[in-house]
Amino acid sequence: GESVGLHLPTLSVQEGDNSIINCAYSNSASDYFIWYKQESGKGPQFIIDIRSNMDKRQGQRVTVLLNKTVKHLSLQIAATQPGDSAVYFCAENIAGGFKTIFGAGTRLFVKA
Amino acid sequence: ETGVTQSPTHLIKTRGQQVTLRCSSQSGHNTVSWYQQALGQGPQFIFQYYREEENGRGNFPPRFSGLQFPNYSSELNVNALELDDSALYLCASSPPGGSATGKLFFGSGTQLSVL
């Protein structure tokens, strides 16, 4: 069936360290993979996406890696800051499709 | 630029009642999707509206219905409320072609409690 899952439900890192959030997906037909950040009381916010024909994409302090061989997606956050504390969701979408499928989320705690 | 706005922010209903949730899409966005997010879980796709018609639907019963208006705003209606309908209901809009890539712009949601 459809599923986008995560290896760890919570992650705690020291401020200034790098964070790595992992995600497994099951649909080989997905074309786009997206990371969202959800802070308390808010809706998910788009962070970065990657298309299936790429294996790495960088943004500002964030990098997404895609390994289609093992159906694995990761989000790397450099120099993690207290403002990065939130729940992070990976999501997938089939190109031209109407549905974006979300995983269960990983809660990131940043210790000062 | 005004983002996605949802109303009301919180709502309490009793089992069996009906509820209407409202969403104004971001300027320039013509597609609206609705998601249900239970506590501690990821958002689950309910349906999407494009050009005032339902464009796709997730695994939700017919008592979940919606509308999209000419100004691209949207409503989510839920009839015969059940206790399990208690959740955060999120509206997301996307620009032309945006929903096909999964890039969605979310509102802050309506927290629905069914007693």
XYZ file of N, CA and C in Angstrom:
681
model
N 0.813 -1.197 0.000
C 0.000 0.000 0.000
C 0.850 1.252 0.000
N 0.180 2.400 0.056
C 0.928 3.649 0.061
C 1.442 3.916 1.469
N 2.647 4.331 1.583
C 3.136 4.725 2.901
C 4.430 5.498 2.757
N 4.563 6.474 3.551
C 5.822 7.183 3.696
C 6.109 7.168 5.168
N 7.139 6.516 5.584
C 7.385 6.363 7.012
C 8.694 6.964 7.439
N 8.940 6.992 8.694
C 10.143 7.567 9.270
C 10.792 6.564 10.190
N 12.154 6.621 10.277
C 12.844 5.670 11.120
C 12.754 6.033 12.585
N 12.775 7.328 12.922
C 12.796 7.757 14.304
C 11.668 8.731 14.559
N 10.915 8.533 15.620
C 9.860 9.488 15.936
C 10.368 10.782 16.544
N 11.490 10.748 17.275
C 12.039 11.959 17.872
C 13.540 12.005 17.648
N 14.073 13.226 17.582
C 15.493 13.446 17.425
C 15.882 14.644 18.267
N 16.896 14.483 19.092
C 17.364 15.566 19.936
C 18.804 15.900 19.564
N 19.077 17.174 19.267
C 20.427 17.577 18.871
C 20.836 18.820 19.645
N 22.132 19.019 19.734
C 22.676 20.206 20.389
C 22.690 21.353 19.390
N 22.394 22.530 19.888
C 22.435 23.714 19.026
C 23.809 23.815 18.361
N 23.802 24.071 17.069
C 25.051 24.188 16.325
C 25.469 22.908 15.631
N 24.955 21.776 16.109
C 25.267 20.504 15.453
C 24.432 20.353 14.185
N 24.818 19.375 13.369
C 24.025 19.054 12.190
C 22.964 18.016 12.544
N 21.796 18.124 11.921
C 20.699 17.180 12.147
C 20.462 16.385 10.870
N 20.141 15.113 11.050
C 19.770 14.278 9.911
C 18.459 13.588 10.240
N 17.454 13.826 9.443
C 16.146 13.214 9.616
C 15.919 12.267 8.441
N 15.562 11.036 8.744
C 15.439 10.005 7.727
C 13.990 9.636 7.439
N 13.783 9.091 6.264
C 12.443 8.732 5.833
C 12.532 7.584 4.829
N 11.619 6.626 4.951
C 11.518 5.547 3.972
C 10.209 5.717 3.215
N 10.241 5.460 1.918
C 9.015 5.529 1.142
C 8.816 4.217 0.422
N 7.586 3.975 -0.037
C 7.292 2.661 -0.617
C 6.844 2.723 -2.070
N 6.459 3.900 -2.564
C 5.900 3.986 -3.906
C 6.988 4.321 -4.927
N 7.380 3.343 -5.718
C 8.432 3.545 -6.713
C 8.017 4.512 -7.811
N 6.704 4.749 -7.952
C 6.216 5.627 -9.016
C 6.254 7.101 -8.632
N 6.605 7.401 -7.377
C 6.624 8.799 -6.957
C 7.706 9.564 -7.697
N 7.358 10.781 -8.105
C 8.292 11.615 -8.867
C 8.882 12.751 -8.053
N 8.134 13.174 -7.052
C 8.591 14.291 -6.243
C 8.578 13.887 -4.772
N 9.605 14.300 -4.066
C 9.715 14.052 -2.633
C 9.937 15.404 -1.961
N 9.171 15.610 -0.897
C 9.127 16.935 -0.303
C 9.309 16.829 1.202
N 9.975 17.793 1.759
C 10.080 17.915 3.215
C 9.297 19.131 3.678
N 8.498 18.908 4.737
C 7.729 19.969 5.359
C 8.111 20.091 6.833
N 7.989 21.310 7.343
C 8.251 21.606 8.752
C 6.948 22.108 9.365
N 6.571 21.543 10.505
C 5.355 21.992 11.173
C 5.664 22.414 12.596
N 5.479 23.684 12.859
C 5.640 24.215 14.209
C 4.297 24.150 14.929
N 4.363 24.185 16.233
C 3.163 24.057 17.053
C 2.140 25.127 16.696
N 0.906 24.707 16.448
C -0.166 25.644 16.147
C -0.195 26.150 14.730
N 0.665 25.590 13.889
C 0.718 26.040 12.496
C 0.550 24.862 11.539
N 0.273 25.192 10.296
C 0.234 24.158 9.278
C 1.629 23.837 8.786
N 1.787 22.721 8.081
C 3.100 22.379 7.528
C 3.606 23.465 6.576
N 4.915 23.665 6.609
C 5.552 24.671 5.759
C 6.566 23.983 4.860
N 6.490 24.226 3.567
C 7.420 23.651 2.598
C 8.861 24.060 2.925
N 9.770 23.056 2.908
C 11.183 23.353 3.133
C 11.957 23.212 1.830
N 11.903 22.009 1.269
C 12.682 21.711 0.086
C 12.085 20.481 -0.587
N 12.285 20.373 -1.885
C 11.819 19.172 -2.587
C 12.920 18.663 -3.516
N 12.725 17.440 -3.987
C 13.681 16.848 -4.915
C 12.910 15.965 -5.883
N 13.313 16.008 -7.124
C 12.663 15.179 -8.124
C 13.368 13.833 -8.180
N 12.680 12.845 -8.646
C 13.200 11.473 -8.607
C 14.419 11.262 -9.498
N 14.680 12.175 -10.437
C 15.847 12.026 -11.308
C 17.106 12.681 -10.725
N 16.993 13.118 -9.471
C 18.120 13.719 -8.775
C 18.434 12.880 -7.538
N 19.652 13.010 -7.018
C 19.970 12.325 -5.771
C 20.349 13.284 -4.638
N 20.506 14.552 -4.987
C 20.871 15.527 -3.963
C 20.399 16.908 -4.402
N 19.920 17.646 -3.413
C 19.541 19.035 -3.679
C 19.811 19.848 -2.426
N 20.391 21.023 -2.625
C 20.742 21.858 -1.478
C 19.933 23.135 -1.465
N 19.583 23.559 -0.240
C 18.943 24.840 -0.046
C 19.749 25.616 0.975
N 19.102 26.559 1.583
C 19.797 27.337 2.602
C 19.844 26.539 3.902
N 20.986 26.055 4.287
C 21.238 25.239 5.486
C 20.596 23.853 5.429
N 19.886 23.541 4.394
C 19.264 22.213 4.281
C 19.716 21.515 3.013
N 19.832 20.188 3.123
C 20.171 19.346 1.989
C 19.250 18.134 2.020
N 18.701 17.780 0.884
C 17.895 16.571 0.795
C 18.639 15.563 -0.071
N 18.701 14.322 0.422
C 19.337 13.229 -0.298
C 18.287 12.174 -0.625
N 18.354 11.653 -1.830
C 17.409 10.641 -2.275
C 18.169 9.415 -2.746
N 17.852 8.278 -2.190
C 18.442 7.008 -2.604
C 17.304 6.116 -3.088
N 17.124 6.068 -4.394
C 15.996 5.316 -4.949
C 16.219 3.810 -4.861
N 17.465 3.398 -4.767
C 17.758 1.964 -4.685
C 17.134 1.349 -3.438
N 17.247 2.058 -2.323
C 16.691 1.554 -1.064
C 15.463 2.346 -0.636
N 14.960 3.199 -1.505
C 13.767 4.003 -1.229
C 13.915 4.783 0.071
N 14.953 5.576 0.131
C 15.274 6.308 1.343
C 15.488 7.780 1.027
N 14.967 8.613 1.901
C 15.044 10.061 1.761
C 15.573 10.623 3.078
N 16.443 11.618 3.009
C 16.898 12.229 4.250
C 16.960 13.743 4.109
N 16.817 14.398 5.251
C 16.924 15.853 5.322
C 18.056 16.175 6.271
N 19.025 16.922 5.801
C 20.135 17.341 6.629
C 19.994 18.832 6.897
N 20.081 19.203 8.172
C 20.024 20.598 8.569
C 21.383 20.949 9.161
N 22.040 21.910 8.583
C 23.365 22.329 9.062
C 23.219 23.357 10.175
N 24.124 23.272 11.150
C 24.167 24.250 12.247
C 22.774 24.482 12.819
N 22.203 23.423 13.352
C 20.823 23.458 13.843
C 20.627 24.543 14.897
N 19.522 25.255 14.757
C 19.216 26.375 15.640
C 17.939 26.086 16.431
N 17.725 26.767 17.547
C 16.492 26.560 18.321
C 15.230 26.724 17.488
N 15.252 27.618 16.515
C 14.108 27.838 15.634
C 13.804 26.666 14.719
N 14.717 25.707 14.670
C 14.488 24.513 13.852
C 13.658 23.471 14.592
N 13.440 23.685 15.870
C 12.622 22.749 16.651
C 11.213 22.707 16.079
N 10.788 21.520 15.677
C 9.479 21.364 15.021
C 9.302 19.887 14.697
N 8.171 19.572 14.079
C 7.961 18.236 13.523
C 8.224 18.316 12.022
N 9.005 17.376 11.532
C 9.360 17.341 10.120
C 8.684 16.148 9.458
N 8.048 16.417 8.331
C 7.368 15.382 7.565
C 8.023 15.229 6.206
N 8.234 13.996 5.803
C 8.545 13.762 4.412
C 7.239 13.443 3.697
N 7.179 13.744 2.431
C 5.974 13.522 1.646
C 6.377 13.152 0.230
N 5.462 12.484 -0.479
C 5.749 12.098 -1.854
C 4.546 12.374 -2.731
N 4.839 12.558 -4.008
C 3.793 12.904 -4.966
C 4.140 12.281 -6.308
N 3.145 11.735 -6.968
C 3.334 11.212 -8.315
C 3.055 12.354 -9.289
N 3.976 12.626 -10.191
C 3.859 13.757 -11.114
C 2.500 13.762 -11.799
N 1.834 14.912 -11.719
C 0.518 15.033 -12.313
C -0.577 14.517 -11.426
N -0.202 13.917 -10.302
C -1.196 13.386 -9.387
C -1.754 14.453 -8.484
N -2.880 14.172 -7.895
C -3.541 15.167 -7.070
C -3.243 14.981 -5.591
N -2.611 13.877 -5.249
C -2.469 13.547 -3.834
C -1.009 13.575 -3.410
N -0.737 14.278 -2.336
C 0.569 14.242 -1.702
C 0.434 13.414 -0.439
N 1.283 12.409 -0.304
C 1.208 11.469 0.816
C 2.260 11.838 1.842
N 1.810 12.000 3.083
C 2.703 12.397 4.169
C 3.053 11.206 5.049
N 4.252 11.254 5.589
C 4.662 10.299 6.602
C 4.165 10.742 7.970
N 4.546 9.998 9.005
C 4.054 10.249 10.365
C 4.786 11.392 11.052
N 5.977 11.733 10.632
C 6.686 12.863 11.203
C 7.774 12.494 12.201
N 8.788 13.342 12.286
C 9.845 13.247 13.301
C 9.891 14.559 14.045
N 9.871 14.459 15.377
C 9.955 15.685 16.176
C 11.421 15.970 16.456
N 11.864 17.150 16.099
C 13.243 17.566 16.327
C 13.298 18.512 17.521
N 14.098 18.137 18.528
C 14.351 18.997 19.677
C 15.768 19.553 19.564
N 15.913 20.853 19.721
C 17.229 21.476 19.679
C 17.562 21.978 21.074
N 18.619 21.430 21.643
C 19.034 21.796 22.995
C 20.024 22.951 22.938
N 19.772 23.967 23.752
C 20.647 25.146 23.779
C 21.926 24.858 24.557
N 1.398 39.821 0.115
C 0.705 38.619 -0.370
C 0.061 37.903 0.811
N -1.248 37.675 0.722
C -1.962 37.012 1.802
C -1.844 35.508 1.628
N -1.520 34.816 2.729
C -1.409 33.374 2.676
C -2.757 32.718 2.804
N -2.740 31.414 3.021
C -3.957 30.628 3.166
C -4.560 30.905 4.541
N -5.812 31.252 4.561
C -6.489 31.509 5.837
C -7.648 30.545 6.012
N -7.821 30.092 7.239
C -8.886 29.142 7.552
C -9.725 29.664 8.717
N -11.018 29.318 8.661
C -11.897 29.703 9.771
C -12.948 28.630 9.990
N -13.375 28.434 11.242
C -12.799 29.048 12.436
C -11.496 28.352 12.820
N -10.817 28.843 13.836
C -9.571 28.216 14.286
C -9.860 27.019 15.177
N -10.919 27.119 15.949
C -11.322 26.025 16.829
C -12.830 25.847 16.769
N -13.277 24.614 16.954
C -14.695 24.314 16.866
C -14.994 23.091 17.718
N -16.093 23.173 18.476
C -16.529 22.019 19.265
C -17.930 21.642 18.820
N -18.100 20.389 18.472
C -19.390 19.878 18.025
C -19.714 18.594 18.788
N -20.957 18.183 18.706
C -21.347 16.907 19.300
C -21.601 15.884 18.201
N -21.499 14.641 18.575
C -21.675 13.535 17.633
C -23.007 13.650 16.912
N -22.991 13.446 15.604
C -24.206 13.516 14.807
C -24.451 14.872 14.161
N -23.778 15.899 14.648
C -23.958 17.221 14.060
C -23.200 17.340 12.742
N -23.413 18.493 12.097
C -22.756 18.792 10.832
C -21.848 20.006 11.032
N -20.778 20.082 10.246
C -19.851 21.191 10.396
C -19.380 21.668 9.019
N -19.141 22.977 8.912
C -18.577 23.557 7.691
C -17.333 24.339 8.050
N -16.251 24.003 7.389
C -14.979 24.684 7.584
C -14.659 25.467 6.313
N -14.017 26.622 6.483
C -13.795 27.499 5.341
C -12.320 27.793 5.127
N -11.988 28.058 3.864
C -10.592 28.272 3.497
C -10.509 29.298 2.370
N -9.629 30.259 2.535
C -9.324 31.201 1.457
C -7.931 30.888 0.955
N -7.823 30.646 -0.320
C -6.532 30.254 -0.876
C -5.609 31.456 -1.018
N -4.338 31.150 -1.186
C -3.349 32.206 -1.377
C -3.565 32.850 -2.733
N -3.277 34.136 -2.807
C -3.462 34.875 -4.045
C -2.727 34.204 -5.205
N -3.441 34.022 -6.309
C -2.828 33.406 -7.490
C -2.916 31.896 -7.532
N -3.400 31.289 -6.450
C -3.516 29.832 -6.391
C -4.920 29.397 -6.791
N -4.991 28.369 -7.649
C -6.293 27.960 -8.156
C -6.710 26.559 -7.704
N -5.865 25.893 -6.953
C -6.174 24.533 -6.499
C -6.164 24.488 -4.985
N -7.160 23.828 -4.422
C -7.257 23.705 -2.968
C -7.367 22.231 -2.590
N -6.582 21.843 -1.607
C -6.635 20.475 -1.075
C -6.963 20.533 0.407
N -7.661 19.527 0.870
C -7.994 19.430 2.286
C -7.343 18.182 2.879
N -6.821 18.342 4.087
C -6.169 17.244 4.789
C -6.709 17.157 6.213
N -6.737 15.944 6.728
C -7.082 15.696 8.126
C -5.831 15.244 8.858
N -5.531 15.888 9.973
C -4.349 15.505 10.744
C -4.762 15.139 12.162
N -4.709 13.852 12.455
C -4.976 13.399 13.816
C -3.757 13.694 14.674
N -3.956 13.754 15.961
C -2.888 14.096 16.895
C -1.717 13.121 16.772
N -0.527 13.660 16.564
C 0.661 12.833 16.489
C 0.859 12.113 15.176
N 0.079 12.460 14.162
C 0.183 11.802 12.863
C 0.399 12.815 11.746
N 0.743 12.304 10.582
C 0.891 13.158 9.425
C -0.456 13.465 8.801
N -0.540 14.519 8.016
C -1.794 14.866 7.345
C -2.237 13.762 6.376
N -3.535 13.495 6.369
C -4.129 12.518 5.461
C -4.999 13.251 4.439
N -4.775 12.956 3.169
C -5.475 13.628 2.081
C -6.956 13.286 2.075
N -7.802 14.336 2.038
C -9.248 14.134 1.959
C -9.694 14.259 0.513
N -9.514 15.439 -0.067
C -9.821 15.650 -1.482
C -9.195 16.954 -1.956
N -9.262 17.138 -3.276
C -8.709 18.324 -3.909
C -9.762 18.929 -4.831
N -9.768 20.244 -4.901
C -10.685 20.950 -5.796
C -9.911 21.807 -6.779
N -10.351 21.741 -8.021
C -9.757 22.525 -9.106
C -10.880 22.911 -10.037
N -10.929 24.164 -10.407
C -11.988 24.661 -11.288
C -13.376 24.286 -10.762
N -13.517 24.426 -9.460
C -14.800 24.256 -8.764
C -15.309 22.812 -8.795
N -14.433 21.868 -9.134
C -14.842 20.471 -9.138
C -13.859 19.625 -8.344
N -14.352 18.548 -7.768
C -13.487 17.626 -7.043
C -12.559 16.944 -8.043
N -11.271 17.060 -7.783
C -10.256 16.606 -8.719
C -9.632 15.287 -8.297
N -9.936 14.843 -7.102
C -9.363 13.606 -6.584
C -9.779 13.477 -5.139
N -9.811 12.242 -4.656
C -10.321 11.995 -3.311
C -9.515 10.909 -2.635
N -9.313 11.080 -1.341
C -8.644 10.058 -0.553
C -9.657 9.095 0.027
N -9.223 8.305 1.000
C -10.055 7.262 1.583
C -10.948 7.811 2.694
N -11.855 8.677 2.315
C -12.799 9.261 3.273
C -14.222 9.013 2.780
N -15.165 8.784 3.704
C -16.548 8.466 3.311
C -17.247 9.664 2.690
N -18.382 9.410 2.028
C -19.129 10.485 1.340
C -19.644 11.584 2.256
N -19.705 11.332 3.565
C -20.181 12.395 4.443
C -19.171 13.529 4.537
N -17.993 13.328 3.990
C -17.024 14.408 3.817
C -17.233 14.947 2.405
N -17.625 16.213 2.310
C -17.851 16.809 0.994
C -17.269 18.211 0.976
N -17.163 18.777 -0.218
C -16.570 20.089 -0.316
C -17.124 20.904 -1.454
N -16.684 22.129 -1.479
C -17.034 23.059 -2.543
C -15.836 23.937 -2.825
N -15.744 24.392 -4.082
C -14.806 25.456 -4.401
C -15.578 26.537 -5.133
N -15.275 27.768 -4.827
C -16.010 28.897 -5.385
C -15.203 29.573 -6.485
N -15.850 30.419 -7.290
C -15.131 31.067 -8.399
C -13.890 31.837 -7.967
N -13.852 32.309 -6.723
C -12.659 33.031 -6.255
C -11.614 32.074 -5.678
N -11.821 30.780 -5.893
C -10.921 29.685 -5.485
C -10.988 29.357 -3.994
N -11.777 30.102 -3.217
C -11.954 29.702 -1.822
C -12.708 28.380 -1.771
N -12.720 27.762 -0.601
C -13.282 26.421 -0.522
C -13.928 26.172 0.830
N -14.808 25.221 0.845
C -15.441 24.750 2.084
C -15.286 23.246 2.202
N -15.164 22.787 3.434
C -15.200 21.357 3.750
C -16.409 21.137 4.639
N -17.279 20.244 4.260
C -18.465 19.911 5.034
C -18.354 18.469 5.523
N -18.675 18.285 6.788
C -18.702 16.934 7.336
C -20.063 16.729 7.995
N -20.788 15.728 7.522
C -22.094 15.391 8.086
C -21.965 14.251 9.094
N -22.989 14.147 9.947
C -23.069 13.027 10.898
C -21.742 12.803 11.603
N -21.267 13.826 12.287
C -19.964 13.779 12.926
C -19.809 12.586 13.860
N -18.626 12.006 13.818
C -18.258 10.903 14.698
C -17.101 11.346 15.576
N -16.936 10.640 16.693
C -15.867 11.007 17.630
C -14.500 10.994 16.944
N -14.290 10.045 16.025
C -13.010 9.930 15.333
C -12.745 11.057 14.344
N -13.735 11.899 14.122
C -13.528 13.042 13.241
C -12.764 14.160 13.945
N -12.567 14.030 15.237
C -11.792 15.018 15.984
C -10.372 15.045 15.454
N -9.966 16.206 14.968
C -8.645 16.320 14.330
C -8.415 17.771 13.939
N -7.215 18.024 13.448
C -6.888 19.316 12.838
C -7.157 19.191 11.344
N -7.965 20.074 10.804
C -8.288 20.051 9.378
C -7.506 21.163 8.694
N -6.692 20.743 7.760
C -5.790 21.655 7.079
C -6.227 21.882 5.645
N -6.174 23.117 5.241
C -6.428 23.486 3.856
C -5.086 23.894 3.248
N -4.857 23.486 2.030
C -3.635 23.855 1.330
C -3.970 24.311 -0.077
N -3.364 25.382 -0.503
C -3.572 25.820 -1.881
C -2.263 25.677 -2.648
N -2.384 25.654 -3.951
C -1.197 25.560 -4.794
C -1.439 26.337 -6.077
N -0.353 26.876 -6.646
C -0.482 27.659 -7.881
C -0.699 26.734 -9.065
N -1.037 27.265 -10.210
C -1.203 26.423 -11.397
C -0.003 25.506 -11.603
N -0.242 24.210 -11.630
C 0.816 23.224 -11.803
C 1.519 22.839 -10.529
N 1.329 23.604 -9.485
C 2.062 23.347 -8.239
C 1.663 22.073 -7.529
N 0.371 21.752 -7.556
C -0.079 20.564 -6.830
C 0.501 19.292 -7.434
N 0.881 19.334 -8.692
C 1.436 18.155 -9.353
C 2.828 17.808 -8.841
N 3.470 18.726 -8.162
C 4.794 18.467 -7.612
C 4.747 18.252 -6.105
N 3.582 18.403 -5.519
C 3.458 18.212 -4.087
C 3.812 19.428 -3.265
N 4.055 20.558 -3.934
C 4.395 21.765 -3.190
C 3.100 22.473 -2.816
N 2.771 22.394 -1.538
C 1.516 22.913 -1.026
C 1.768 24.034 -0.033
N 0.831 24.966 0.022
C 0.910 26.077 0.963
C -0.267 25.934 1.924
N 0.049 25.655 3.175
C -0.977 25.328 4.158
C -1.418 26.521 4.981
N -2.687 26.464 5.397
C -3.173 27.351 6.423
C -2.835 26.776 7.789
N -3.245 27.470 8.835
C -2.945 27.007 10.191
C -3.944 25.975 10.705
N -5.006 25.764 9.946
C -5.923 24.683 10.282
C -7.083 25.080 11.184
N -8.066 24.211 11.215
C -9.201 24.305 12.137
C -9.157 23.080 13.045
N -9.076 23.314 14.336
C -9.072 22.207 15.290
C -10.509 21.860 15.642
N -10.952 20.696 15.219
C -12.324 20.241 15.457
C -12.340 19.206 16.566
N -13.165 19.444 17.544
C -13.362 18.476 18.624
C -14.798 18.003 18.579
N -15.002 16.703 18.538
C -16.343 16.111 18.524
C -16.562 15.394 19.855
N -17.587 15.834 20.578
C -17.844 15.276 21.913
C -19.019 14.313 21.895
